[in-house]
PDB file of C-alpha atoms in Angstrom:
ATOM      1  CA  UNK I   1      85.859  68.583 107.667  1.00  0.00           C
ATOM      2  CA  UNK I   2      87.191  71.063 105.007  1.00  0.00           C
ATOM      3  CA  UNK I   3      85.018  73.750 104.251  1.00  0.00           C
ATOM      4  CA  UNK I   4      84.764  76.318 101.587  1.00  0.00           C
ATOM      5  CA  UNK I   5      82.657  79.840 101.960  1.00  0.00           C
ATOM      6  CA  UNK I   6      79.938  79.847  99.226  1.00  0.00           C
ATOM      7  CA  UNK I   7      80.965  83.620  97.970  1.00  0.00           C
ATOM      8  CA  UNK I   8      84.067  84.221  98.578  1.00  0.00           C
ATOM      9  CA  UNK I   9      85.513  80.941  98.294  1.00  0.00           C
ATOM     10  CA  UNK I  10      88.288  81.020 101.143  1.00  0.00           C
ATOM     11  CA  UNK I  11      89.190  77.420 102.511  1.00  0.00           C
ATOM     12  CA  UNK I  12      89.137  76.380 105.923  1.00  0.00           C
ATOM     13  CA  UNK I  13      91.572  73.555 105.654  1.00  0.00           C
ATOM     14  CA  UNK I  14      92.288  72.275 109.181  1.00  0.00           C
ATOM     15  CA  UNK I  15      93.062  75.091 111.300  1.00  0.00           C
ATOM     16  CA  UNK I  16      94.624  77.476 108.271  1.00  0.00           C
ATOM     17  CA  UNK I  17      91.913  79.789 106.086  1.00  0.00           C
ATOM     18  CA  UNK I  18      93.511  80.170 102.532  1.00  0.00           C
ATOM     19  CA  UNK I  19      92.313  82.537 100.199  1.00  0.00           C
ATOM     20  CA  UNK I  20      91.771  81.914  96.288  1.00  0.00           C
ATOM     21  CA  UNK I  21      95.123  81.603  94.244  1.00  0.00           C
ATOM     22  CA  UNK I  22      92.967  81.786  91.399  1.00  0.00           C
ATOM     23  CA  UNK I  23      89.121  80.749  90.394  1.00  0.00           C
ATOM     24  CA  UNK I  24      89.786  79.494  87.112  1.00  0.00           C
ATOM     25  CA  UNK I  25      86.993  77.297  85.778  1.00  0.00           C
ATOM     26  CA  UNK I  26      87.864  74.109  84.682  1.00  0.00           C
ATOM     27  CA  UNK I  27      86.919  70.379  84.067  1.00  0.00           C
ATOM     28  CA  UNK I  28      89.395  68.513  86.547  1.00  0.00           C
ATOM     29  CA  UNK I  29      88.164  65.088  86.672  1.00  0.00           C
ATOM     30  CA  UNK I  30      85.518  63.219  87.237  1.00  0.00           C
ATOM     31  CA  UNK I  31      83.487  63.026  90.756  1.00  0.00           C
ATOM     32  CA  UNK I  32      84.115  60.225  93.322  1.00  0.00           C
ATOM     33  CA  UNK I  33      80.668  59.744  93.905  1.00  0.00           C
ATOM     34  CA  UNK I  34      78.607  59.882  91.082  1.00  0.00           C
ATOM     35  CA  UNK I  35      81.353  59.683  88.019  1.00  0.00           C
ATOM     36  CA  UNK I  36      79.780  62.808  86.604  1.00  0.00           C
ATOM     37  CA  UNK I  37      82.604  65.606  85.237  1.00  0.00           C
ATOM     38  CA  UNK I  38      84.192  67.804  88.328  1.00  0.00           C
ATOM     39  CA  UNK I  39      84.933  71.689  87.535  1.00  0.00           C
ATOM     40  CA  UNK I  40      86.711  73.381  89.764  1.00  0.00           C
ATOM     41  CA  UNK I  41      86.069  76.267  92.098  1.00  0.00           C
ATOM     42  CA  UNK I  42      89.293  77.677  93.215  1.00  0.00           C
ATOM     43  CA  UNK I  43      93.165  76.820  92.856  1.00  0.00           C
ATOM     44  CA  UNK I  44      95.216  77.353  97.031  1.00  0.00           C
ATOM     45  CA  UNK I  45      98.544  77.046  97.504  1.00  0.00           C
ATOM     46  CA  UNK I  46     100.897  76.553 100.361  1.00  0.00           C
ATOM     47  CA  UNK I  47     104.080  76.164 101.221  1.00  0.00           C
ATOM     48  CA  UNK I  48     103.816  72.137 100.748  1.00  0.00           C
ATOM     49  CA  UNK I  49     101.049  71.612  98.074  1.00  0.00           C
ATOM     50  CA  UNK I  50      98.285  72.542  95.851  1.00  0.00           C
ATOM     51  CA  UNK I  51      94.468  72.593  96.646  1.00  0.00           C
ATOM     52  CA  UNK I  52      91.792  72.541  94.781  1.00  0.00           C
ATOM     53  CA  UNK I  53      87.794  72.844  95.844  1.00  0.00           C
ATOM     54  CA  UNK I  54      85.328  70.869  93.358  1.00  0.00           C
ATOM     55  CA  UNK I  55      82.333  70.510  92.484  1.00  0.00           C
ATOM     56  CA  UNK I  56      80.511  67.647  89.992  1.00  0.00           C
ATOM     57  CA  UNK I  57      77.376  68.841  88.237  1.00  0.00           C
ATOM     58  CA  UNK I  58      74.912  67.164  90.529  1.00  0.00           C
ATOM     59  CA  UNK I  59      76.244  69.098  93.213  1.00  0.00           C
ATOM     60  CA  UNK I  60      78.761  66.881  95.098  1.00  0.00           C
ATOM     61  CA  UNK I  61      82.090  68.939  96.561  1.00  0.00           C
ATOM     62  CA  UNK I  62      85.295  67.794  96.516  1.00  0.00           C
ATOM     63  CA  UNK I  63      88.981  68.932  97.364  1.00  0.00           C
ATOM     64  CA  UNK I  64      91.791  67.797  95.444  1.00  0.00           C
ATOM     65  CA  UNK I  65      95.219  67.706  97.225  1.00  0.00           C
ATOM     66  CA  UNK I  66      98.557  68.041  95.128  1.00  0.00           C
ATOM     67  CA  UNK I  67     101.983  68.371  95.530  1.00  0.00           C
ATOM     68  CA  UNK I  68     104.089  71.219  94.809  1.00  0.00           C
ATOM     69  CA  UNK I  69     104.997  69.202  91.166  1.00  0.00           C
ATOM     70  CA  UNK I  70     101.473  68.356  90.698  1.00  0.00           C
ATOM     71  CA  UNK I  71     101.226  65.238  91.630  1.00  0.00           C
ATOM     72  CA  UNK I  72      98.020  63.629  92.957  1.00  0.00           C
ATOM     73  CA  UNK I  73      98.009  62.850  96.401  1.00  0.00           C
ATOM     74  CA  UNK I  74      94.370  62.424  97.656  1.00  0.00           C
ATOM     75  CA  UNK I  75      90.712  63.750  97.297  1.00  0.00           C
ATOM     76  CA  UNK I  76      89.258  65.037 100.366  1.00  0.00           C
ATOM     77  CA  UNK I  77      85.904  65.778 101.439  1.00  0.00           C
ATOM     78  CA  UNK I  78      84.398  69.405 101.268  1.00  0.00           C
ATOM     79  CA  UNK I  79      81.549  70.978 102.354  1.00  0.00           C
ATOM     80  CA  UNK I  80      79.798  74.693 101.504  1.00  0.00           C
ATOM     81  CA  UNK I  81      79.827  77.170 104.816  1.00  0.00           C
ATOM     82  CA  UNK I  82      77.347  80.061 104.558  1.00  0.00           C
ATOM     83  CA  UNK I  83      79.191  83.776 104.970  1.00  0.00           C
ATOM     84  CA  UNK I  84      77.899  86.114 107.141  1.00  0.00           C
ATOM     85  CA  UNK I  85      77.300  88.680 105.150  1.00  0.00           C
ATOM     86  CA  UNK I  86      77.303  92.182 107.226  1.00  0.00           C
ATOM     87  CA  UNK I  87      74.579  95.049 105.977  1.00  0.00           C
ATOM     88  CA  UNK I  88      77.096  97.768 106.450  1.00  0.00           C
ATOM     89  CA  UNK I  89      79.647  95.560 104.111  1.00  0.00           C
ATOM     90  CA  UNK I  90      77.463  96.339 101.318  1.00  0.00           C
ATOM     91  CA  UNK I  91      76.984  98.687  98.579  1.00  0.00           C
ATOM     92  CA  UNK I  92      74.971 101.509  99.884  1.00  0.00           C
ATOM     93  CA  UNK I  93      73.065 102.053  96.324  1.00  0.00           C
ATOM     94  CA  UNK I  94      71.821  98.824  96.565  1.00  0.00           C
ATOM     95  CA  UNK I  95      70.950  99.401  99.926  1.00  0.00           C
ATOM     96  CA  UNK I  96      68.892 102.217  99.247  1.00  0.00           C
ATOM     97  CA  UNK I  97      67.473 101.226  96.823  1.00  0.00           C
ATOM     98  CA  UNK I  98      65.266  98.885  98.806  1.00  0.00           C
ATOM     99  CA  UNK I  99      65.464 100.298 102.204  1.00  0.00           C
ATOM    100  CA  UNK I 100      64.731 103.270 103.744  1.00  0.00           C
ATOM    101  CA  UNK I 101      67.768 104.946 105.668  1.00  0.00           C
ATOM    102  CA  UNK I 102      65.690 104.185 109.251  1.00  0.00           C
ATOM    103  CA  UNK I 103      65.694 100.536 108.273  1.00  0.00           C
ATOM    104  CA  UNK I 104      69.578 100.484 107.196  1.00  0.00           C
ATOM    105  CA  UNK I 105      70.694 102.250 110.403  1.00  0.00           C
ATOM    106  CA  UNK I 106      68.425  99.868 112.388  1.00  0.00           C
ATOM    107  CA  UNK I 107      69.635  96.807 110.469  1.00  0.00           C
ATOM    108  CA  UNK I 108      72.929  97.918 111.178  1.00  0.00           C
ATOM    109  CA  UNK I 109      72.678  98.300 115.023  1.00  0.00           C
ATOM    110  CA  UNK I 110      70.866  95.125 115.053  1.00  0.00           C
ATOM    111  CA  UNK I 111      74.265  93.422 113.924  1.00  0.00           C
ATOM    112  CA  UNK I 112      76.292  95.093 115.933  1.00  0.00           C
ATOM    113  CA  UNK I 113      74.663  94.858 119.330  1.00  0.00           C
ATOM    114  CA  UNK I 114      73.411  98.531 119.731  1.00  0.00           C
ATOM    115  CA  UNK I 115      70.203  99.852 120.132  1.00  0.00           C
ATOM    116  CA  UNK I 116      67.673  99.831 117.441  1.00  0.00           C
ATOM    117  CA  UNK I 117      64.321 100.023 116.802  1.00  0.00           C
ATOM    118  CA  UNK I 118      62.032  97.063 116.065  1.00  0.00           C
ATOM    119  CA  UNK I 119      59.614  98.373 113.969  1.00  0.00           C
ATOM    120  CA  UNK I 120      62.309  99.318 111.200  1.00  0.00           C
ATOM    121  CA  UNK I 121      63.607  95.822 111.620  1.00  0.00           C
ATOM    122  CA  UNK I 122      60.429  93.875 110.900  1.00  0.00           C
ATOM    123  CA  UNK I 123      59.877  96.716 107.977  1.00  0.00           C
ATOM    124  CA  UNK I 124      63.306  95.803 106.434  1.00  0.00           C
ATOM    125  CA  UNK I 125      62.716  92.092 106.947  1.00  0.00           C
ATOM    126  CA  UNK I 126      59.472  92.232 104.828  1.00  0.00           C
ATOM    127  CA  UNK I 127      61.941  93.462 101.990  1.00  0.00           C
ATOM    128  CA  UNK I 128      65.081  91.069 102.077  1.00  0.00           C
ATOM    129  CA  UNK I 129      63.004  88.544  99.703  1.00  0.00           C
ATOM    130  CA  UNK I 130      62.909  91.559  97.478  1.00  0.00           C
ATOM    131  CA  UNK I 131      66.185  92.827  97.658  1.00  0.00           C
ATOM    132  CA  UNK I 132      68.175  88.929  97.284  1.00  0.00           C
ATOM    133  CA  UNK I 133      65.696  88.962  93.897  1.00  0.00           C
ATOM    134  CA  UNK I 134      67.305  91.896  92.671  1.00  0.00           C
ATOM    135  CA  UNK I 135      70.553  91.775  93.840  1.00  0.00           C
ATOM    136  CA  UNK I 136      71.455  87.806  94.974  1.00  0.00           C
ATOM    137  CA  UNK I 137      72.349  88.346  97.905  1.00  0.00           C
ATOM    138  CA  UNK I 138      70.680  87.307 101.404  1.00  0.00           C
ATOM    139  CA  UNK I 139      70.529  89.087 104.285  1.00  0.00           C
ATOM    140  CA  UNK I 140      69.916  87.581 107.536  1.00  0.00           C
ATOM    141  CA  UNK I 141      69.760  89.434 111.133  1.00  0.00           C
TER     142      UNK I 141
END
């Protein structure tokens, strides 16, 4: 199964990970399930085609294959994969702005196998609903 990462939109397409050529919205087609209009996601390219990752407005994923001239040469199926998205790869204003410097530390550790202390991890956990409201982005430990 192809699979596309929900944020950054890199492609695992068999055993190769291609990032974005571009992310250009636009209407591409129409879905193979439901008829409804397909926009696209992102554009890949490599050395013998084009790609491009789908989605219909109810939802349904799709990825276009093309060759190098453009020519249509199949849809594949595509599914969504959830990033892991690392505390210490974020923006340490938003950070703080929720959590206390214990909890970031702690969270930190947590994800990286060191030592931490629990009690700053169930603290910060009673604030990630708060902080994906402000800032869209979920944290998970």
């Amino acid at each position: 199964m192809n699979r596309v990462a929900e944020r950054s939109l890199s492609l695992l397409y068999g055993r190769e990970q291609l990032d974005p050529f571009s992310q250009s919205r636009n209407v591409i087609g129409f879905c193979g399930i439901c008829d409804s209009e397909l926009e696209s996601l992102a554009y890949y390219c490599t050395d013998q085609e084009w790609l491009i990752s789908a989605r219909c407005k109810r939802g349904h994923l799709a990825l276009l294959r093309y060759d190098r001239e453009w020519n249509w040469k199949e849809d594949l199926p595509l599914e969504f994969v959830k990033e892991e998205i690392r505390v210490s790869d974020l923006d340490g204003e938003m950070l703080n702005s929720v959590f206390t410097p214990a909890e970031i530390r702690d969270m930190i550790a947590c994800q990286q196998g060191r030592p931490y202390t629990r009690q700053n991890i169930y603290r910060a956990r009673a604030k990630y609903e708060r902080f994906e409201k402000l800032f869209g982005i979920k944290i998970e430990i």
